[in-house]
Amino acid sequence: MIKVTLYTLLAAICISQCPIALAKDKPSPTYLRQVSIMKRINDAQKAKQLTDKQARELRKDLGKVAEKKQKIRDKNPGQKGAENSADVEERLTKISLRIDELKEANAKKSD
Amino acid sequence: MKFVSQFSKAMTFSLVLFAVSLADQAIAANNNHSKNNSTLIAAKARVRTLANPWGPLVKVPYRSWLPRKEKPRMVLFCVHALGFSSKSYDNFGRRMAASGIPTYAIDVRGFGQWIQKPEEAHMDFEACLTDVEQGLKTLHKAYPKLPVFLVGESMGGAIAIQAASRYPDLVNGLVSAVPSSSDRKNGKSTSTVAYRTSGRPLGDVDMAPIIVDGATANVALRKKIEAEPLNRMDLSKKEIAQFEKFMEQTHDAAPLIERIPTLMLVAYKDRLVTASGSVELFTEMTAAEKLMIGDGNSEHLMLEEAQMTPEIEWILKGWLREKAGKAVLRHVATK
């Protein structure tokens, strides 16, 4: 009887922990921001608000931010959210502002 | 004390159960593999053009291999190598569909059915990435809640990496086989070789001697590849330069593969490109869930032209099953 109870308990723990563990694996705020910036670049390129070359450069910068995040994670193993640093946020903000600048400059050129 | 002993027994039992289930999975996968060859015919192959809502005039040619009975648990979307077409995935698609996995492959702009219209017979990677995005969206609509895996080989592998970096929300997993065209440290690439060996400053360069001879040592397969009307090996120097630039850009996209489970395949009998270029790309990826498999028996073509070895098929299907299961659980957890 004790055995059955223990097995049931173990199974219940495993099943209940699975979605919790996966939910904890939520994307970090910097990642979500990175994805949103990538969407902005994609949309602006499709709408011809950015040239292919400009979009390529912006994506390259975004890739450098991802590399920076990886370096931070490597330096702080096991520390969740370490990559959400002010430096990373600042770099993302710079890219975001650069998108706006380029879009504006291109709009002026076409006028 | 008694409780501790009971608990340790229970733990041992659960570990044994886990080991048994793993063994069962391995046996089942093995059985599936042996069945596959005889049931390839069970897969339904189709060739169609996919309507592209972005440009109502543009149609994207694609092929599909669909399982006849089984309820699918995931979907594959494939991109072919330089010079080939979606047809090169025929054997791969049939083998996957025979295991219950719907498989789709598109023609990259400038290849396959695109070459039937002279005005569209030129490479265009930006348009191709848009086609991939559209294809992924269409598949997510057609198979709601099912994970969609992007599969690519060589140039297709590079396209898959760049598409996954641009559209991370649409890709649940990435399989990229030999995605590099060069060994950056040595500065050699397929296109550089072609460019230098061709004496003409302008005009088309026949890449067949480089691509086909480098892709396989099998004479019969070489002849088959060269005879295939949908394959296109003569590229203009402008296109070669475009290809080279695009492949180089993959290094900028690789770090953005952060949350997409990735499987990279490398061939050690590859005579076209060295494995080090792909290893470099793999190192640049920031994904936590990434795995690289090197096959000692594979040549440059690891998935296309019926070149997938039984070992790679076994590993690929196992990896896909595991990642598809996790993707579904993640979907449920986020809901």
Coordinates of C-alpha atoms in Angstrom, one line a residue:
Chain A
M1 CA 0.0 0.0 0.0
I2 CA 2.8 2.4 1.0
K3 CA 4.6 1.5 -2.3
V4 CA 1.6 2.3 -4.4
T5 CA 1.1 5.6 -2.5
L6 CA 4.8 6.4 -3.1
Y7 CA 4.6 5.6 -6.8
T8 CA 1.5 7.7 -7.2
L9 CA 3.1 10.5 -5.3
L10 CA 6.2 10.4 -7.5
A11 CA 4.1 10.3 -10.7
A12 CA 2.0 13.2 -9.5
I13 CA 5.1 15.3 -8.6
C14 CA 6.7 14.6 -12.1
I15 CA 3.5 15.5 -13.9
S16 CA 2.8 18.6 -11.9
Q17 CA 6.4 19.9 -12.1
C18 CA 6.7 19.5 -15.9
P19 CA 4.5 22.5 -16.9
I20 CA 5.9 24.6 -14.1
A21 CA 9.5 23.9 -15.2
L22 CA 8.5 24.8 -18.8
A23 CA 6.7 27.9 -17.7
K24 CA 9.8 29.0 -15.8
D25 CA 11.6 28.7 -19.1
K26 CA 9.9 31.9 -20.2
P27 CA 11.8 34.2 -22.5
S28 CA 13.7 37.0 -20.8
P29 CA 12.6 40.7 -21.2
T30 CA 15.7 41.4 -23.3
Y31 CA 15.0 38.5 -25.6
L32 CA 11.4 39.7 -26.1
R33 CA 12.7 43.2 -26.9
Q34 CA 15.2 41.7 -29.3
V35 CA 12.4 39.8 -31.1
S36 CA 10.3 43.0 -31.3
I37 CA 13.2 45.0 -32.7
M38 CA 13.8 42.3 -35.3
K39 CA 10.1 42.5 -36.3
R40 CA 10.4 46.2 -36.7
I41 CA 13.4 45.8 -39.0
N42 CA 11.6 43.1 -41.0
D43 CA 8.4 45.3 -41.4
A44 CA 10.4 48.4 -42.3
Q45 CA 12.4 46.6 -44.9
K46 CA 9.2 45.1 -46.4
A47 CA 7.6 48.5 -46.5
K48 CA 10.8 49.9 -48.2
Q49 CA 11.3 52.3 -45.2
L50 CA 14.7 50.7 -44.8
T51 CA 17.1 49.7 -47.6
D52 CA 18.3 46.0 -47.7
K53 CA 21.8 47.2 -46.7
Q54 CA 20.4 49.2 -43.7
A55 CA 18.3 46.3 -42.5
R56 CA 21.4 44.0 -42.8
E57 CA 23.5 46.4 -40.7
L58 CA 20.8 46.6 -38.0
R59 CA 20.4 42.8 -37.9
K60 CA 24.2 42.6 -37.5
D61 CA 24.1 44.9 -34.6
L62 CA 21.2 42.9 -33.1
G63 CA 23.4 39.8 -33.5
K64 CA 26.2 41.5 -31.6
V65 CA 23.8 42.2 -28.7
A66 CA 22.9 38.5 -28.6
E67 CA 26.6 37.7 -28.5
K68 CA 27.0 40.1 -25.6
K69 CA 24.2 38.4 -23.7
Q70 CA 25.8 35.1 -24.3
K71 CA 29.1 36.4 -22.8
I72 CA 27.2 37.7 -19.7
R73 CA 25.5 34.3 -19.3
D74 CA 28.8 32.5 -19.6
K75 CA 30.3 34.7 -17.0
N76 CA 27.4 34.2 -14.6
P77 CA 26.5 30.5 -14.9
G78 CA 23.2 29.5 -13.4
Q79 CA 22.2 33.1 -12.6
K80 CA 18.8 33.7 -14.2
G81 CA 18.2 37.0 -15.8
A82 CA 21.9 38.0 -15.7
E83 CA 21.7 39.1 -19.3
N84 CA 19.0 41.7 -18.5
S85 CA 21.7 44.3 -17.8
A86 CA 21.6 48.0 -18.3
D87 CA 24.3 47.7 -21.0
V88 CA 22.3 45.3 -23.0
E89 CA 19.2 47.4 -22.6
E90 CA 21.1 50.5 -23.8
R91 CA 22.4 48.7 -26.9
L92 CA 18.9 47.6 -27.8
T93 CA 17.6 51.1 -27.3
K94 CA 20.3 52.4 -29.6
I95 CA 19.3 50.0 -32.3
S96 CA 15.7 51.0 -31.8
L97 CA 16.5 54.7 -32.1
R98 CA 18.6 54.0 -35.2
I99 CA 15.7 52.3 -36.9
D100 CA 13.6 55.5 -36.3
E101 CA 16.4 57.7 -37.6
L102 CA 16.9 55.7 -40.7
K103 CA 13.2 55.5 -41.5
E104 CA 12.9 59.3 -41.1
A105 CA 16.0 60.0 -43.2
N106 CA 14.7 57.6 -46.0
A107 CA 11.2 59.2 -45.9
K108 CA 12.8 62.7 -46.3
K109 CA 14.9 61.4 -49.2
S110 CA 11.9 60.0 -51.0
D111 CA 10.0 63.3 -50.5
Chain B
M1 CA 14.6 4.5 8.3
K2 CA 12.0 2.2 6.8
F3 CA 10.6 5.2 4.9
V4 CA 14.0 6.0 3.5
S5 CA 14.5 2.4 2.3
Q6 CA 11.0 2.4 0.7
F7 CA 11.7 5.7 -1.0
S8 CA 15.1 4.5 -2.4
K9 CA 13.4 1.4 -3.7
A10 CA 10.7 3.5 -5.3
M11 CA 13.4 5.7 -6.9
T12 CA 15.3 2.7 -8.2
F13 CA 12.0 1.3 -9.7
S14 CA 11.2 4.6 -11.4
L15 CA 14.7 4.8 -12.8
V16 CA 14.4 1.2 -14.2
L17 CA 11.0 2.2 -15.7
F18 CA 12.6 5.2 -17.3
A19 CA 15.4 3.1 -18.7
V20 CA 12.9 0.5 -20.1
S21 CA 10.9 3.3 -21.7
L22 CA 14.0 4.7 -23.4
A23 CA 14.9 1.2 -24.6
D24 CA 11.4 0.8 -26.0
Q25 CA 11.6 4.1 -27.8
A26 CA 14.9 3.0 -29.3
I27 CA 13.5 -0.3 -30.4
A28 CA 10.4 1.3 -31.8
A29 CA 12.5 3.8 -33.7
N30 CA 14.6 1.1 -35.1
N31 CA 11.6 -0.9 -36.2
N32 CA 10.1 2.1 -37.8
H33 CA 13.3 2.6 -39.7
S34 CA 13.3 -1.0 -41.0
K35 CA 9.6 -0.6 -42.0
N36 CA 10.2 2.7 -43.7
N37 CA 11.9 1.4 -46.8
S38 CA 9.0 -0.9 -47.5
T39 CA 6.4 1.7 -46.7
L40 CA 7.8 4.6 -48.6
I41 CA 5.0 4.3 -51.0
A42 CA 2.6 5.1 -48.1
A43 CA 3.6 8.7 -48.5
K44 CA 1.6 10.9 -50.8
A45 CA 3.7 13.3 -52.9
R46 CA 2.3 16.5 -54.3
V47 CA 3.7 19.3 -56.4
R48 CA 2.0 22.7 -56.1
T49 CA 2.5 26.4 -56.2
L50 CA 1.7 28.2 -52.9
A51 CA -0.2 31.4 -53.2
N52 CA 1.7 34.3 -51.7
P53 CA -0.7 36.9 -50.3
W54 CA 2.0 39.5 -50.2
G55 CA 2.3 39.7 -53.9
P56 CA -0.9 38.4 -55.5
L57 CA 1.0 37.8 -58.7
V58 CA 3.7 35.8 -57.1
K59 CA 3.4 32.0 -56.7
V60 CA 5.9 30.0 -54.8
P61 CA 6.5 26.5 -56.1
Y62 CA 6.6 23.7 -53.5
R63 CA 6.3 20.0 -53.0
S64 CA 4.7 18.1 -50.2
W65 CA 4.9 14.5 -48.9
L66 CA 2.0 13.7 -46.6
P67 CA 1.3 10.7 -44.4
R68 CA -1.8 8.8 -45.5
K69 CA -3.2 7.8 -42.1
E70 CA -1.2 8.8 -39.1
K71 CA -2.2 11.9 -37.1
P72 CA 0.8 14.2 -37.4
R73 CA 2.7 15.5 -34.4
M74 CA 5.0 18.0 -36.2
V75 CA 5.6 19.4 -39.7
L76 CA 8.8 19.8 -41.6
F77 CA 9.6 22.7 -44.0
C78 CA 12.7 22.1 -46.2
V79 CA 15.0 24.4 -48.2
H80 CA 17.3 22.9 -50.8
A81 CA 21.0 23.4 -51.6
L82 CA 22.6 25.6 -54.3
G83 CA 21.8 24.3 -57.8
F84 CA 19.2 21.8 -56.7
S85 CA 15.4 22.1 -56.3
S86 CA 12.6 20.9 -53.9
K87 CA 12.6 17.6 -55.9
S88 CA 16.0 16.7 -54.3
Y89 CA 14.0 16.2 -51.0
D90 CA 11.8 13.5 -52.7
N91 CA 13.3 10.5 -50.9
F92 CA 13.7 12.4 -47.6
G93 CA 10.1 13.6 -47.8
R94 CA 8.8 10.1 -48.4
R95 CA 10.8 8.7 -45.6
M96 CA 9.5 11.4 -43.2
A97 CA 5.9 11.0 -44.4
A98 CA 6.1 7.3 -43.9
S99 CA 6.9 8.0 -40.2
G100 CA 3.8 10.2 -40.0
I101 CA 5.6 13.6 -40.5
P102 CA 4.1 15.9 -43.2
T103 CA 7.0 17.3 -45.1
Y104 CA 7.1 20.4 -47.4
A105 CA 9.9 21.8 -49.5
I106 CA 10.0 25.0 -51.5
D107 CA 12.0 26.0 -54.6
V108 CA 14.5 28.8 -53.8
R109 CA 14.1 31.8 -56.2
G110 CA 16.2 31.1 -59.3
F111 CA 16.0 27.3 -59.0
G112 CA 13.5 24.5 -59.6
Q113 CA 10.2 25.5 -61.1
W114 CA 11.3 29.2 -61.0
I115 CA 13.7 28.5 -64.0
Q116 CA 10.8 27.7 -66.2
K117 CA 10.0 31.4 -66.5
P118 CA 13.1 33.2 -67.8
E119 CA 12.2 36.5 -66.2
E120 CA 12.2 34.8 -62.8
A121 CA 15.2 32.6 -63.3
H122 CA 17.6 34.6 -61.1
M123 CA 18.6 34.2 -57.5
D124 CA 16.9 36.5 -54.9
F125 CA 17.6 35.7 -51.3
E126 CA 15.5 38.5 -49.8
A127 CA 12.5 37.3 -51.8
C128 CA 13.3 33.7 -50.8
L129 CA 13.3 34.6 -47.1
T130 CA 9.9 36.2 -47.6
D131 CA 8.7 33.0 -49.3
V132 CA 10.0 31.0 -46.3
E133 CA 8.2 33.3 -43.9
Q134 CA 5.0 33.0 -45.9
G135 CA 5.4 29.2 -46.0
L136 CA 5.9 29.0 -42.2
K137 CA 2.8 31.2 -41.7
T138 CA 0.7 29.0 -44.0
L139 CA 1.9 25.8 -42.3
H140 CA 1.0 27.1 -38.8
K141 CA -2.4 27.9 -40.1
A142 CA -2.8 24.5 -41.8
Y143 CA -1.5 22.6 -38.7
P144 CA -2.6 24.7 -35.7
K145 CA -0.8 23.8 -32.4
L146 CA 1.7 21.6 -34.2
P147 CA 5.4 22.5 -34.1
V148 CA 7.0 23.4 -37.4
F149 CA 10.6 22.6 -38.0
L150 CA 12.7 24.3 -40.6
V151 CA 15.1 22.0 -42.4
G152 CA 17.9 23.1 -44.8
E153 CA 21.0 21.8 -46.4
S154 CA 24.1 23.7 -47.5
M155 CA 22.7 27.0 -49.0
G156 CA 19.3 25.8 -47.7
G157 CA 20.9 25.4 -44.2
A158 CA 22.1 29.0 -44.4
I159 CA 18.7 30.2 -45.5
A160 CA 17.1 28.2 -42.6
I161 CA 19.4 29.8 -40.1
Q162 CA 18.7 33.3 -41.4
A163 CA 15.0 32.7 -41.6
A164 CA 15.0 31.4 -38.0
S165 CA 16.9 34.5 -36.8
R166 CA 14.3 36.8 -38.5
Y167 CA 11.2 34.9 -37.6
P168 CA 11.9 33.2 -34.3
D169 CA 8.1 33.0 -33.4
L170 CA 7.4 30.9 -36.5
V171 CA 10.1 28.3 -36.1
N172 CA 9.8 25.6 -33.4
G173 CA 13.1 23.9 -34.3
L174 CA 15.9 24.1 -36.8
V175 CA 17.8 21.4 -38.6
S176 CA 20.7 22.7 -40.6
A177 CA 23.0 20.4 -42.5
V178 CA 26.4 21.7 -43.7
P179 CA 25.3 25.3 -43.8
S180 CA 28.7 26.8 -44.5
S181 CA 30.1 27.5 -48.0
S182 CA 33.6 28.1 -46.8
D183 CA 36.3 27.7 -44.3
R184 CA 36.8 31.4 -43.3
K185 CA 40.2 30.8 -41.8
N186 CA 41.6 29.4 -45.0
G187 CA 39.5 31.8 -47.1
K188 CA 38.4 29.1 -49.6
S189 CA 34.8 28.6 -50.7
T190 CA 33.0 26.9 -53.6
S191 CA 32.2 30.1 -55.3
T192 CA 35.6 31.6 -54.8
V193 CA 37.1 28.5 -56.5
A194 CA 34.5 28.8 -59.3
Y195 CA 35.2 32.5 -59.7
R196 CA 38.9 32.0 -60.0
T197 CA 38.9 29.0 -62.2
S198 CA 36.6 30.6 -64.7
G199 CA 38.7 32.7 -67.1
R200 CA 35.8 34.9 -68.2
P201 CA 35.3 38.2 -66.4
L202 CA 31.6 38.3 -67.1
G203 CA 28.8 35.9 -68.1
D204 CA 27.7 32.5 -66.7
V205 CA 29.9 30.1 -64.8
D206 CA 29.1 26.4 -64.9
M207 CA 29.2 25.4 -61.3
A208 CA 28.4 21.7 -62.1
P209 CA 32.0 20.5 -62.0
I210 CA 32.5 22.1 -58.6
I211 CA 29.1 21.4 -57.0
V212 CA 28.3 18.0 -58.4
D213 CA 31.8 16.5 -58.2
G214 CA 32.3 18.0 -54.7
A215 CA 28.8 16.8 -53.6
T216 CA 29.4 13.1 -54.3
A217 CA 31.9 10.6 -55.5
N218 CA 29.1 8.4 -56.7
V219 CA 29.3 8.5 -60.5
A220 CA 25.7 7.4 -61.1
L221 CA 24.4 10.0 -58.7
R222 CA 26.5 12.7 -60.4
K223 CA 25.0 11.8 -63.7
K224 CA 21.5 11.8 -62.2
I225 CA 22.0 15.3 -60.7
E226 CA 23.4 16.7 -64.0
A227 CA 20.5 15.2 -66.0
E228 CA 17.8 16.6 -63.7
P229 CA 16.1 19.4 -65.7
L230 CA 15.0 21.3 -62.5
N231 CA 18.6 21.6 -61.3
R232 CA 20.4 24.7 -62.4
M233 CA 24.2 24.9 -62.1
D234 CA 25.1 27.7 -64.5
L235 CA 25.2 30.9 -62.5
S236 CA 26.2 34.4 -63.5
K237 CA 29.2 35.9 -61.7
K238 CA 26.8 38.4 -60.1
E239 CA 24.8 35.5 -58.7
I240 CA 27.9 33.9 -57.4
A241 CA 28.9 37.1 -55.6
Q242 CA 25.4 37.4 -54.2
F243 CA 25.5 33.8 -53.0
E244 CA 28.9 34.4 -51.3
K245 CA 27.7 37.5 -49.6
F246 CA 24.5 35.7 -48.4
M247 CA 26.5 32.8 -47.0
E248 CA 28.8 35.2 -45.1
Q249 CA 25.7 37.0 -43.6
T250 CA 24.8 33.7 -41.9
H251 CA 27.5 34.4 -39.3
D252 CA 25.7 37.6 -38.4
A253 CA 22.4 35.7 -38.0
A254 CA 23.7 32.7 -36.0
P255 CA 24.0 34.5 -32.6
L256 CA 20.3 35.4 -32.9
I257 CA 19.4 31.7 -32.7
E258 CA 18.8 31.9 -29.0
R259 CA 15.7 30.0 -28.1
I260 CA 15.2 27.7 -31.0
P261 CA 16.3 24.1 -30.5
T262 CA 18.9 23.5 -33.2
L263 CA 20.4 20.3 -34.7
M264 CA 23.4 20.8 -36.9
L265 CA 24.6 18.0 -39.2
V266 CA 28.2 17.8 -40.4
A267 CA 29.6 15.4 -43.0
Y268 CA 33.1 14.2 -42.6
K269 CA 33.3 12.8 -46.2
D270 CA 32.4 16.3 -47.5
R271 CA 34.6 17.1 -50.4
L272 CA 32.9 20.4 -51.2
V273 CA 33.3 22.3 -47.9
T274 CA 35.2 21.7 -44.7
A275 CA 33.4 20.9 -41.5
S276 CA 35.1 23.8 -39.7
G277 CA 32.9 26.4 -41.3
S278 CA 29.8 24.7 -39.9
V279 CA 31.5 24.2 -36.6
E280 CA 32.2 27.9 -36.5
L281 CA 28.5 28.7 -37.2
F282 CA 27.5 26.3 -34.5
T283 CA 29.8 28.0 -32.0
E284 CA 28.3 31.4 -32.8
M285 CA 24.7 30.2 -32.1
T286 CA 23.6 31.2 -28.6
A287 CA 20.9 28.5 -28.3
A288 CA 20.9 26.6 -25.1
E289 CA 19.4 23.6 -26.8
K290 CA 21.8 22.9 -29.7
L291 CA 23.3 19.7 -30.8
M292 CA 25.9 18.9 -33.5
I293 CA 26.2 15.5 -35.1
G294 CA 29.1 14.6 -37.4
D295 CA 28.5 11.6 -39.7
G296 CA 31.6 9.8 -40.8
N297 CA 29.8 8.1 -43.8
S298 CA 28.0 11.1 -45.3
E299 CA 29.2 13.3 -48.2
H300 CA 28.1 16.9 -48.7
L301 CA 24.5 15.9 -49.4
M302 CA 23.3 14.5 -46.1
L303 CA 19.5 14.8 -46.5
E304 CA 18.9 15.4 -50.2
E305 CA 19.1 13.1 -53.3
A306 CA 18.4 10.0 -51.2
Q307 CA 21.7 10.4 -49.4
M308 CA 20.4 10.3 -45.8
T309 CA 22.1 7.4 -44.0
P310 CA 20.1 5.2 -41.6
E311 CA 22.0 6.5 -38.7
I312 CA 21.2 10.1 -39.5
E313 CA 17.6 9.2 -40.1
W314 CA 17.4 7.5 -36.7
I315 CA 19.0 10.4 -34.9
L316 CA 17.0 13.0 -36.7
K317 CA 13.7 11.3 -36.0
G318 CA 14.6 10.9 -32.3
W319 CA 15.6 14.5 -32.0
L320 CA 12.5 15.7 -33.8
R321 CA 10.2 13.6 -31.6
E322 CA 11.8 14.9 -28.4
K323 CA 11.7 18.6 -29.5
A324 CA 8.2 18.3 -30.8
G325 CA 7.0 16.9 -27.5
K326 CA 8.7 19.8 -25.6
A327 CA 7.3 22.4 -28.0
V328 CA 3.7 21.1 -27.4
L329 CA 4.3 21.1 -23.6
R330 CA 5.7 24.6 -23.8
H331 CA 2.6 25.7 -25.8
V332 CA 0.3 24.2 -23.1
A333 CA 2.3 25.8 -20.3
T334 CA 2.2 29.3 -21.9
K335 CA -1.5 29.0 -22.4

